[in-house]
Tab-separated table of C-alpha atoms in Angstrom:
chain	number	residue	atom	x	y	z
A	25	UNK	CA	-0.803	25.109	-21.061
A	26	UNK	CA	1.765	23.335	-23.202
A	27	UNK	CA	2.241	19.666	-21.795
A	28	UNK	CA	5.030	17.076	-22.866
A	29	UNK	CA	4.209	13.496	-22.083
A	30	UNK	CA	6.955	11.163	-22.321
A	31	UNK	CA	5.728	8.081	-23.236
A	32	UNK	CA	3.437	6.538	-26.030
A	33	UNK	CA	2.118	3.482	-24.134
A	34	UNK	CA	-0.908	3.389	-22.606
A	35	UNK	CA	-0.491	5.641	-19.751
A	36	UNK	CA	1.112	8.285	-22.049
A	37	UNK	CA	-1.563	8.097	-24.664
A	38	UNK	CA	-4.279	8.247	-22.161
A	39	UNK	CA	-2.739	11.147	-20.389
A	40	UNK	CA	-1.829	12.778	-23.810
A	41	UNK	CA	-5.740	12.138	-25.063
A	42	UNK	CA	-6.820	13.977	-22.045
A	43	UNK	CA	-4.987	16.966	-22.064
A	44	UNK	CA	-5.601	17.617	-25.456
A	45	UNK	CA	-9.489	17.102	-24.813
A	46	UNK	CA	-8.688	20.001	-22.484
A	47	UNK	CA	-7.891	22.276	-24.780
A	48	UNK	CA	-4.140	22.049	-23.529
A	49	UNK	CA	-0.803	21.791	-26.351
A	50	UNK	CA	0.556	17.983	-25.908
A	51	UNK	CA	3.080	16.718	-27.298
A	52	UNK	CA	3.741	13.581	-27.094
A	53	UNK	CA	7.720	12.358	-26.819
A	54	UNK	CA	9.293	9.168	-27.256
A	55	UNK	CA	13.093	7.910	-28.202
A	56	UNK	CA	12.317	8.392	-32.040
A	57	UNK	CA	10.265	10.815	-33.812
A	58	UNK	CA	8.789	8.872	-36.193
A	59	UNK	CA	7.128	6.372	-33.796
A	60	UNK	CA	4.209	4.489	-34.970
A	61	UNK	CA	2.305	4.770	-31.521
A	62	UNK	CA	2.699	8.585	-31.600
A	63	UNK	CA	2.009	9.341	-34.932
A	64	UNK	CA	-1.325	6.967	-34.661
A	65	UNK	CA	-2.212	8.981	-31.684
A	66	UNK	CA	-1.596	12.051	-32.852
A	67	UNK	CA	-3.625	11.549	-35.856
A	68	UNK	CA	-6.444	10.098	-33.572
A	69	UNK	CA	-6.249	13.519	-30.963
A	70	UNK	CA	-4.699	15.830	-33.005
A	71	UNK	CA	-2.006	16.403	-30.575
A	72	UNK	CA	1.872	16.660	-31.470
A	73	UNK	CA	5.039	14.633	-31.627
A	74	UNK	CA	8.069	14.572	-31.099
A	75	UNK	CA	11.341	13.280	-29.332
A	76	UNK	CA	11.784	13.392	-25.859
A	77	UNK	CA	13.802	16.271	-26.083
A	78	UNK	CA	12.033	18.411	-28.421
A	79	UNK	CA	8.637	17.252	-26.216
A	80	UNK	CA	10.174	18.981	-23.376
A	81	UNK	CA	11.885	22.081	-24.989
A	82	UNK	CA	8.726	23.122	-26.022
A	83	UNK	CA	6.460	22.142	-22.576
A	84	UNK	CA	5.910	24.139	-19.588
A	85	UNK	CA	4.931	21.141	-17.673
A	86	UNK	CA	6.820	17.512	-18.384
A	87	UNK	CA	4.960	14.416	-17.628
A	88	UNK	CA	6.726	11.604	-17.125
A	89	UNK	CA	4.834	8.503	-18.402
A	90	UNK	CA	7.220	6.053	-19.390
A	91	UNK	CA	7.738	3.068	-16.817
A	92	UNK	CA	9.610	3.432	-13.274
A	93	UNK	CA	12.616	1.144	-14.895
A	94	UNK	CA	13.530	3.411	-17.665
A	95	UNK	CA	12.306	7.012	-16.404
A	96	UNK	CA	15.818	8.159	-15.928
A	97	UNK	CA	17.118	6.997	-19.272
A	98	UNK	CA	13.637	8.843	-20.831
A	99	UNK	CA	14.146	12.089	-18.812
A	100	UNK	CA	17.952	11.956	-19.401
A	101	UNK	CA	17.570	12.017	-22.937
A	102	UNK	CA	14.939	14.811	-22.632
A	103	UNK	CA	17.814	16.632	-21.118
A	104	UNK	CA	18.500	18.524	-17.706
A	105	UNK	CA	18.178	21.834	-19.609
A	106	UNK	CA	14.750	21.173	-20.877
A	107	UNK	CA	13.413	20.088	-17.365
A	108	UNK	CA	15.051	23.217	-15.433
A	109	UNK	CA	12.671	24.810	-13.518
A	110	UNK	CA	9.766	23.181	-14.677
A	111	UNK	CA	6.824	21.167	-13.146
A	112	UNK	CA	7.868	17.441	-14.112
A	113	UNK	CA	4.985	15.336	-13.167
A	114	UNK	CA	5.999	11.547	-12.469
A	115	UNK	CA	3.149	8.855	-12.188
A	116	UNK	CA	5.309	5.801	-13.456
A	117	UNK	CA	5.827	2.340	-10.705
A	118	UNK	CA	8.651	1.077	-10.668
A	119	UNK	CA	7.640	-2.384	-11.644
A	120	UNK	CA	9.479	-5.237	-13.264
A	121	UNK	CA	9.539	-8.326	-14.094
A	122	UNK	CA	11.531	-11.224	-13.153
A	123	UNK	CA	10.724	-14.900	-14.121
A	124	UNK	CA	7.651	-13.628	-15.302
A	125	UNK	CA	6.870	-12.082	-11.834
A	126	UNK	CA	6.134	-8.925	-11.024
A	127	UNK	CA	8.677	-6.983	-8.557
A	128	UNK	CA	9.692	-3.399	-7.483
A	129	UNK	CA	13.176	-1.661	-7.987
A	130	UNK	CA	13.682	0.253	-6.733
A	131	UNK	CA	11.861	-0.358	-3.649
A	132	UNK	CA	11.280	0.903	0.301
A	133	UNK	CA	14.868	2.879	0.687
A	134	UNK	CA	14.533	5.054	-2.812
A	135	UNK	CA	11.880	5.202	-5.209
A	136	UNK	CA	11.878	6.704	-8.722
A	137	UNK	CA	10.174	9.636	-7.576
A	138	UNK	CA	13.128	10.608	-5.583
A	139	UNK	CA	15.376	9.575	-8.247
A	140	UNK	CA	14.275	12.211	-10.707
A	141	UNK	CA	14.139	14.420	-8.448
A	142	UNK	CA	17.876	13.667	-7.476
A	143	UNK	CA	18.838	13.576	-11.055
A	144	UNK	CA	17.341	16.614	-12.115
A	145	UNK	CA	17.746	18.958	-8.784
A	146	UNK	CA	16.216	21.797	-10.489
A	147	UNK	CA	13.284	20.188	-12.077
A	148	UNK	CA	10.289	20.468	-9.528
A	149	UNK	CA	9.038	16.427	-9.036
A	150	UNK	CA	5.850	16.156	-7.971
A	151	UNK	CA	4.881	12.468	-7.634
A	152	UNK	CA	0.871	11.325	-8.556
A	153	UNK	CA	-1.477	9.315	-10.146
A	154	UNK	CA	0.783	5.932	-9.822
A	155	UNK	CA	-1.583	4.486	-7.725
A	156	UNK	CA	-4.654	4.393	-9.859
A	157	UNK	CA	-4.575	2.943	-13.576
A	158	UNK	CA	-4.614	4.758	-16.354
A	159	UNK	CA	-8.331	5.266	-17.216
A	160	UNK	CA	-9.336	6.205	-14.008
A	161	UNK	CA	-6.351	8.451	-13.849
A	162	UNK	CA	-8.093	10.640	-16.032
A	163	UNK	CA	-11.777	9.914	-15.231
A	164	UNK	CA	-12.016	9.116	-11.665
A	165	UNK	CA	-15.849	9.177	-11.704
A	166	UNK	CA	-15.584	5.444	-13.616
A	167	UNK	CA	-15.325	4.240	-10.015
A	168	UNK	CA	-17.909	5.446	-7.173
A	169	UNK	CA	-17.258	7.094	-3.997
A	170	UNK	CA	-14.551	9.692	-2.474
A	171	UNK	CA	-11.871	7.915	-3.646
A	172	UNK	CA	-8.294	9.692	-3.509
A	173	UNK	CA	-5.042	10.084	-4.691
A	174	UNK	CA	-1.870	11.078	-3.662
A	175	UNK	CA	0.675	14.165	-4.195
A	176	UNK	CA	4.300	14.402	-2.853
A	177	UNK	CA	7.478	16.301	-4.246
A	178	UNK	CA	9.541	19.499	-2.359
A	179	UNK	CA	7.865	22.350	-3.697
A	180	UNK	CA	4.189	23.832	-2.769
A	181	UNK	CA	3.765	25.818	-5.737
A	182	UNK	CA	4.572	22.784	-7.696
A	183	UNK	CA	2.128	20.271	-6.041
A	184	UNK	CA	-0.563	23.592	-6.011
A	185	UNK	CA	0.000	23.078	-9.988
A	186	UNK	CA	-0.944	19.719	-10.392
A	187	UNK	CA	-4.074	19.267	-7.497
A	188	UNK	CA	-5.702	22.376	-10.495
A	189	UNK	CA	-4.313	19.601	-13.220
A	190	UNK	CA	-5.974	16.860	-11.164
A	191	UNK	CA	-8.900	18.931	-10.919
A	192	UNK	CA	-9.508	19.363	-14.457
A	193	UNK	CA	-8.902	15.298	-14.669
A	194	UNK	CA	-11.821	15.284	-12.579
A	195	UNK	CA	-10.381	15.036	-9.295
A	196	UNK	CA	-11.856	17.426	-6.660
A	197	UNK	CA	-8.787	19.170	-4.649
A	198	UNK	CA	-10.364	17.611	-1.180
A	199	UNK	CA	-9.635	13.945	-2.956
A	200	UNK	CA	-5.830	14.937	-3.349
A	201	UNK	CA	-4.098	13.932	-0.510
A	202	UNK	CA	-0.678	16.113	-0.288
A	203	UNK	CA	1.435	13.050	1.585
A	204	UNK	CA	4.866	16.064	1.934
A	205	UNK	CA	8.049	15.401	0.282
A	206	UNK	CA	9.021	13.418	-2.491
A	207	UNK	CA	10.525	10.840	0.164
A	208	UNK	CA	6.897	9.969	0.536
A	209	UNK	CA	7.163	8.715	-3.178
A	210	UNK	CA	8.197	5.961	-1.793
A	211	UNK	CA	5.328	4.888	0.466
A	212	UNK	CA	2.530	5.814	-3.070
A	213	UNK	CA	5.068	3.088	-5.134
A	214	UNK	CA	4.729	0.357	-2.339
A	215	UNK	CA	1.300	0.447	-2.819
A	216	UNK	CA	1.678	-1.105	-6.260
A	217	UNK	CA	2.164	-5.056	-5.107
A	218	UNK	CA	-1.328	-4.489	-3.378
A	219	UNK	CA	-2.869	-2.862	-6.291
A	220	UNK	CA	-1.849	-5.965	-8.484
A	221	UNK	CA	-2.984	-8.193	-5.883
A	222	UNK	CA	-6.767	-6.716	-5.928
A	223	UNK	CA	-6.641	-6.363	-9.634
A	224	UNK	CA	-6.216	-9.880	-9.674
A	225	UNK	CA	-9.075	-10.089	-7.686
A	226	UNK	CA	-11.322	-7.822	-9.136
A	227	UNK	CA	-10.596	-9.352	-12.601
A	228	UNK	CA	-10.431	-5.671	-13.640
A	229	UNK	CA	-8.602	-1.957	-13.012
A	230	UNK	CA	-10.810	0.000	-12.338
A	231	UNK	CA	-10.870	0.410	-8.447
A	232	UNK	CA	-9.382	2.631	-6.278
A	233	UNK	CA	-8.971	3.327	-2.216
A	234	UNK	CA	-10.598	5.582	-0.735
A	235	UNK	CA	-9.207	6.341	3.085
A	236	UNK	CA	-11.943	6.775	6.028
A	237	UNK	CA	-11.388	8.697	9.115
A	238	UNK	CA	-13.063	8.431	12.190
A	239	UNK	CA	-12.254	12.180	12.583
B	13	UNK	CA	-12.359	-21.278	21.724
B	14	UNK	CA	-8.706	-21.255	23.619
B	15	UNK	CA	-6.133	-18.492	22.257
B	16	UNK	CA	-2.360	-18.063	22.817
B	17	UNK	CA	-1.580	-14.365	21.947
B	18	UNK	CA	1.879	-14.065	22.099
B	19	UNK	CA	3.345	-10.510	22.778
B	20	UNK	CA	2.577	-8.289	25.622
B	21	UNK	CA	2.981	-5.683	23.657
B	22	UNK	CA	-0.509	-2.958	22.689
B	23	UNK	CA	-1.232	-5.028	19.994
B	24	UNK	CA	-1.124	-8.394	21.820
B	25	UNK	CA	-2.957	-6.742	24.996
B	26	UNK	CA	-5.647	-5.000	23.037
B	27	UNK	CA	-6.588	-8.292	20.454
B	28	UNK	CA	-6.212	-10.715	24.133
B	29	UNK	CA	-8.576	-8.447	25.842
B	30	UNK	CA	-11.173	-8.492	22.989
B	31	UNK	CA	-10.965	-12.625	22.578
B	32	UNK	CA	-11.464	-12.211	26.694
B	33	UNK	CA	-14.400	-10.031	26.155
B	34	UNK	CA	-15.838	-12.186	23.766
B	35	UNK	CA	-16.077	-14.876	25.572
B	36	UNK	CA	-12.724	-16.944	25.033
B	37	UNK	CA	-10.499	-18.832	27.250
B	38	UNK	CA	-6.791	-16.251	26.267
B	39	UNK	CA	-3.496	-16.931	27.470
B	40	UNK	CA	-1.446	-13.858	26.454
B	41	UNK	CA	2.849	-15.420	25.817
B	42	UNK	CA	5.515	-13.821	26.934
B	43	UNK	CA	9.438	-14.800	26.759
B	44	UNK	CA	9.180	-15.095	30.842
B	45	UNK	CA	6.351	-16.188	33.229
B	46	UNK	CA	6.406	-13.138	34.983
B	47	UNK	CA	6.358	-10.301	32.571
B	48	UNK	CA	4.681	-7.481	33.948
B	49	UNK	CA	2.569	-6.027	31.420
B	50	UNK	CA	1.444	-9.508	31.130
B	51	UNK	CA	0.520	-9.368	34.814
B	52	UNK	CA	-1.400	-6.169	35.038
B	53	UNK	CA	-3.413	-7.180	31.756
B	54	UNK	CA	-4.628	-10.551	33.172
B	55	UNK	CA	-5.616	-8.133	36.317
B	56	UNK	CA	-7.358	-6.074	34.257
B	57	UNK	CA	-9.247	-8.561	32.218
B	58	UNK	CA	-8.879	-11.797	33.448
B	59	UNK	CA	-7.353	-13.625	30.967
B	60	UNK	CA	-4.054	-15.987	31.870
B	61	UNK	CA	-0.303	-15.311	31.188
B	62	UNK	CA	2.563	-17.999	30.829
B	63	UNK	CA	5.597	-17.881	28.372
B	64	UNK	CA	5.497	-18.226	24.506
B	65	UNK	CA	5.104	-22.576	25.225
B	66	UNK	CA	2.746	-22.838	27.793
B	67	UNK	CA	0.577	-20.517	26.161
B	68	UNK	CA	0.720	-21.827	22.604
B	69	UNK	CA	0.772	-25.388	24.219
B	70	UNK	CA	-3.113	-24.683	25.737
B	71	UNK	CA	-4.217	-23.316	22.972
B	72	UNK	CA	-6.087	-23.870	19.802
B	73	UNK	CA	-5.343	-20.827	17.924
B	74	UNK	CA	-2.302	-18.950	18.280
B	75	UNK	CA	-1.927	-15.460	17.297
B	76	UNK	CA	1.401	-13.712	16.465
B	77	UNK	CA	0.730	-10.262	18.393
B	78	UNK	CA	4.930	-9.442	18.785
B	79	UNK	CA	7.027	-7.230	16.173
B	80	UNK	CA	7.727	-8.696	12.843
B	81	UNK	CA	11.289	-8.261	13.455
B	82	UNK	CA	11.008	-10.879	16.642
B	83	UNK	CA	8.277	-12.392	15.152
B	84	UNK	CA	10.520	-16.472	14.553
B	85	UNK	CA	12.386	-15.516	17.819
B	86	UNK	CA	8.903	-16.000	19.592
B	87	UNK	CA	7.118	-18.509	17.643
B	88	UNK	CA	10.514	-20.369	18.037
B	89	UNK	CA	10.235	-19.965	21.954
B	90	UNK	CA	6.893	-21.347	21.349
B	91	UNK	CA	8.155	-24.495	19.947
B	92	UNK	CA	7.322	-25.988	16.235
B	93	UNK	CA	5.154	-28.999	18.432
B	94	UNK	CA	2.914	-26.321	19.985
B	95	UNK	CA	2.200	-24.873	16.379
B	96	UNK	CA	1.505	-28.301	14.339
B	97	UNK	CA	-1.861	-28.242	12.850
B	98	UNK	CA	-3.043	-24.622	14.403
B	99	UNK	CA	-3.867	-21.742	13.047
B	100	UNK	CA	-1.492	-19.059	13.703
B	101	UNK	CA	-2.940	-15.643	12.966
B	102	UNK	CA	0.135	-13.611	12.029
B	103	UNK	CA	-0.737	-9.602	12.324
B	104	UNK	CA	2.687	-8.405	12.315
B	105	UNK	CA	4.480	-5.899	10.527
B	106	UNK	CA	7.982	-6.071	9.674
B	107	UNK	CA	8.648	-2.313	11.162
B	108	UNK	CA	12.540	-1.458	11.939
B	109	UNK	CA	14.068	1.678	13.302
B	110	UNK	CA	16.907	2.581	11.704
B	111	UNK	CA	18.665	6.073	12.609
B	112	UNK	CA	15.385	6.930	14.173
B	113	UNK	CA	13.352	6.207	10.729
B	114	UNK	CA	10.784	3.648	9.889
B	115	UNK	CA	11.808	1.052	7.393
B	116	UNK	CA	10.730	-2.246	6.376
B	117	UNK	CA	12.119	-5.545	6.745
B	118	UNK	CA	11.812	-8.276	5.270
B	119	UNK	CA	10.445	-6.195	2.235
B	120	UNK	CA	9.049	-7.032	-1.309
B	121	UNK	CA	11.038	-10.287	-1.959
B	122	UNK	CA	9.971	-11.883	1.259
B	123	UNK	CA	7.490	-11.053	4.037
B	124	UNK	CA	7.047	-12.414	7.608
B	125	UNK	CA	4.037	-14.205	6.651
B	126	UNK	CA	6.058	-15.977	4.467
B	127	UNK	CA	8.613	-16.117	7.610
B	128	UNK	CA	6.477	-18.382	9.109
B	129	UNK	CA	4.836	-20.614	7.256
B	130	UNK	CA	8.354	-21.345	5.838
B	131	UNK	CA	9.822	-21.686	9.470
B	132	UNK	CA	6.721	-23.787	10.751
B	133	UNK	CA	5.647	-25.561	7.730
B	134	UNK	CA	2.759	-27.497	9.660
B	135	UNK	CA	1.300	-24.604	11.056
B	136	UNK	CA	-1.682	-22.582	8.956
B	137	UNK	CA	-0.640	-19.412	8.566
B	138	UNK	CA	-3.228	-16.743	8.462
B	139	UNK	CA	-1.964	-13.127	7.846
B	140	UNK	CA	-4.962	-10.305	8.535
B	141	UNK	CA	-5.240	-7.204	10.390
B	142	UNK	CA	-1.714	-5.727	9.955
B	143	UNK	CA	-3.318	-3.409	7.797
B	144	UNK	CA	-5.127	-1.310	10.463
B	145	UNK	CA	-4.067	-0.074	14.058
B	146	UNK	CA	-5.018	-2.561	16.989
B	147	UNK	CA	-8.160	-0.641	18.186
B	148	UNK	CA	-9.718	-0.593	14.694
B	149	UNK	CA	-8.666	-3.990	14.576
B	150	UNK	CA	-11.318	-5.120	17.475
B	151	UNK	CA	-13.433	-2.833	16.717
B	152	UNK	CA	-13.880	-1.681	13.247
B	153	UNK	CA	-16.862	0.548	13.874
B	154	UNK	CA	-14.519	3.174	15.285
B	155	UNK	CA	-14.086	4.399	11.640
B	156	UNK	CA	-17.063	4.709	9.321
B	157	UNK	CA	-17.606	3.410	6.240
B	158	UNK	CA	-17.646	0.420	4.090
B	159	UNK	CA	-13.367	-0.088	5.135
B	160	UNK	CA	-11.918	-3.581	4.494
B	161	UNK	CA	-9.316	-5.768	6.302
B	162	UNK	CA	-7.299	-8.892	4.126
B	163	UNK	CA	-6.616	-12.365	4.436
B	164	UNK	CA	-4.178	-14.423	2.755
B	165	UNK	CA	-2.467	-18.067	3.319
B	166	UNK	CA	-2.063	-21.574	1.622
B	167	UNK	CA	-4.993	-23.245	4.001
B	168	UNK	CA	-8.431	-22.667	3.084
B	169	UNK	CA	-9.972	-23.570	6.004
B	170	UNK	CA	-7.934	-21.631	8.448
B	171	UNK	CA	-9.025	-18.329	6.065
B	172	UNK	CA	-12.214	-19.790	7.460
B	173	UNK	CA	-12.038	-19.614	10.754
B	174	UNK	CA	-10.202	-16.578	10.474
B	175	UNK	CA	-12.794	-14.819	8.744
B	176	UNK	CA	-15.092	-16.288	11.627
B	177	UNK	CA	-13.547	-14.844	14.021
B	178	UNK	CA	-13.024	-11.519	12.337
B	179	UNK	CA	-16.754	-11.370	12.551
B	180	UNK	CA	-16.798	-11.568	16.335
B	181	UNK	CA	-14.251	-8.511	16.035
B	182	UNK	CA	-17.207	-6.507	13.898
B	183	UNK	CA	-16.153	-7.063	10.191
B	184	UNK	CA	-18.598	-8.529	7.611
B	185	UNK	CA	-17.396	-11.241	6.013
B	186	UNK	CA	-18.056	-9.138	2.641
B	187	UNK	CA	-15.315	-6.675	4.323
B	188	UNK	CA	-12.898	-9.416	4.770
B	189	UNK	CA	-10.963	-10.088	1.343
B	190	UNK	CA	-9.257	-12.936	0.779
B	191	UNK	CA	-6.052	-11.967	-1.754
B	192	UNK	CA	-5.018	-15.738	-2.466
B	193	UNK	CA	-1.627	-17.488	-0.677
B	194	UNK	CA	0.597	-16.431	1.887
B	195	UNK	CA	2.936	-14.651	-0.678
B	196	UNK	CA	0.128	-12.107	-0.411
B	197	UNK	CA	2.040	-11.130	2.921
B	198	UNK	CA	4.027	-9.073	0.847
B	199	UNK	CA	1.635	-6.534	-0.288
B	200	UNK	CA	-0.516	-5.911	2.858
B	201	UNK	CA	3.135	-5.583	4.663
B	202	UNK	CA	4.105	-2.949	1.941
B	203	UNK	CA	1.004	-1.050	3.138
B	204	UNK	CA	2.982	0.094	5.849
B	205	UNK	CA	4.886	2.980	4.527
B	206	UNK	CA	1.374	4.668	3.430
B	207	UNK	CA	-0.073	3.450	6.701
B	208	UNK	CA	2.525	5.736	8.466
B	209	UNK	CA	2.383	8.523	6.095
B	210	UNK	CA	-1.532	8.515	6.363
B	211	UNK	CA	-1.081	8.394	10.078
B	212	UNK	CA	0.667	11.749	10.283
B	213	UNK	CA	-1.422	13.522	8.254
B	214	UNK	CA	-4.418	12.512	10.200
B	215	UNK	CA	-2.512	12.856	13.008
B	216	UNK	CA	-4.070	9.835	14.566
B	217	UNK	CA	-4.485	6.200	13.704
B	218	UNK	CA	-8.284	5.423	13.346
B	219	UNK	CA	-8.362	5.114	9.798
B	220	UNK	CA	-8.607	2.486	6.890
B	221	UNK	CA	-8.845	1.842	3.324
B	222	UNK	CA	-12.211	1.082	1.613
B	223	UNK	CA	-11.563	-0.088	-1.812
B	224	UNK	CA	-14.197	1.230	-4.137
B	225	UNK	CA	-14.521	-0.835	-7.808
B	226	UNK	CA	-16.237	0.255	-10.892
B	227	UNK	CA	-18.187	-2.996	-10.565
């Protein structure tokens, strides 16, 4: 499959790494072509580069892994023609920071999942990952148990896409928990102020929830 | 140990009848005297009713069982004097209806543990157990699994006793995790949102979160 992730921080690298290690076509967009991060990690993976926009011209599947605060700006200058139709996978929190404190905007009555997806009506937003960091993203077995994650977004055939691409992360398809529309993006980025909270107290990120039922 | 749970509500009849069972002296608060669900619980269990003063006046511990949206309106009826120097055990959520839809509020910037403790600055706020539905909360056994519950506040010894008596509920102290000052509100009450989504895909409410770490 040919992948564009948006994004050459840590999340987009990690993701990028990954898919390549899968044998998938990555390439790996950001604002300028000739940025440093990207062209180190493309000479570390072997994957490509490129700008956002020629990243997603080329991709069958867009992921978007720049942060929550400047994902529409990012996908925007991908461009609405390059994301028509296609599977655009967003795990970015909409986290910033004020005074040095961390805070969420948008927050509880929109969320950037439903942003993109408003912005781009004909790119399929499924919404995933955002609640787990980066490494365990794409190796859940660092952390025991039955640990989950989430999946929301409008269309089936979409979110049926990326539970196989969470699959080949590692992530059995009975540890994705389908959660219904991309409102539910919403409830997945809420979960963020929590996450920082037991980070804090783990000294470390690599934890996860994992939901128990009594039936 | 003598309890004022204040709120007649499930929440506030199902935590009073546990403290009952357990061998306390519980006065469940209501606005009026003669509130009616109030009535048939002391019936049933044989715990006392009064309004929001009497009961927080007898007692040594007073837990906020009402809505987070009424939560001040009732801890006000209480009276500041009857909260000085007590614990009050907030496990409120700040759950709204608006056109028929859950939302949250206060949310992010402010929480109604924060509500409190700024409203009644001499009282030691405690939030827990928001996290989970009122029958898990006395009785955590219902759903398997190593599943955790929070505490957070400014007093250290109040986390204490809270933790005490969340061990006469059923949870291990090692299940009880303490995520710092009362600002922590925040995050458990952002749970919410997931909480309800989680809820209707179970399609029941006996479920928590177990937080599994890489170490």
């Amino acid at each position: 499959m040919r992948y564009a992730v948006l994004g050459t921080g840590v999340v987009g690298r990690t993701l990028g790494g990954k898919l390549v290690e899968l044998g998938h076509e990555v390439t790996l967009g950001s604002r300028t072509a000739d940025n440093p991060a990207a062209l180190a990690w493309a000479a570390d993976t072997g994957g490509g580069t490129g700008t956002f926009a020629t990243a997603a011209g080329s991709a069958e599947v867009v992921v978007n892994a720049v942060g929550g605060q400047v994902a529409l700006a990012a996908l925007s200058a991908a461009g609405a023609d390059n994301l028509d139709g296609k599977v655009v996978v967003d795990v970015s929190n909409p986290l910033a920071f004020e005074d040095g404190e961390a805070r969420l905007s948008p927050v509880e009555s929109d969320s950037v999942g439903e942003q993109i997806q408003r912005a781009f009506p004909h790119a399929r937003v499924v919404k995933t990952l955002n609640t787990v960091n980066c490494e365990v993203m794409v190796d859940p077995a660092r952390v025991p148990g039955g640990h989950q994650v989430f999946v929301c977004g409008a269309d089936a055939g979409a979110k049926e896409q990326v539970t196989a691409l969470l699959g080949e992360f590692g992530w059995p398809a009975e540890r994705v928990l389908d959660l219904g529309g991309i409102r539910a993006s919403r409830s997945v980025e809420m979960w963020l102020p929590l996450w920082l909270n037991l980070m804090r107290r783990f000294g470390h990120a690599e934890f996860n929830l994992e939901l128990r039922s009594a039936r």
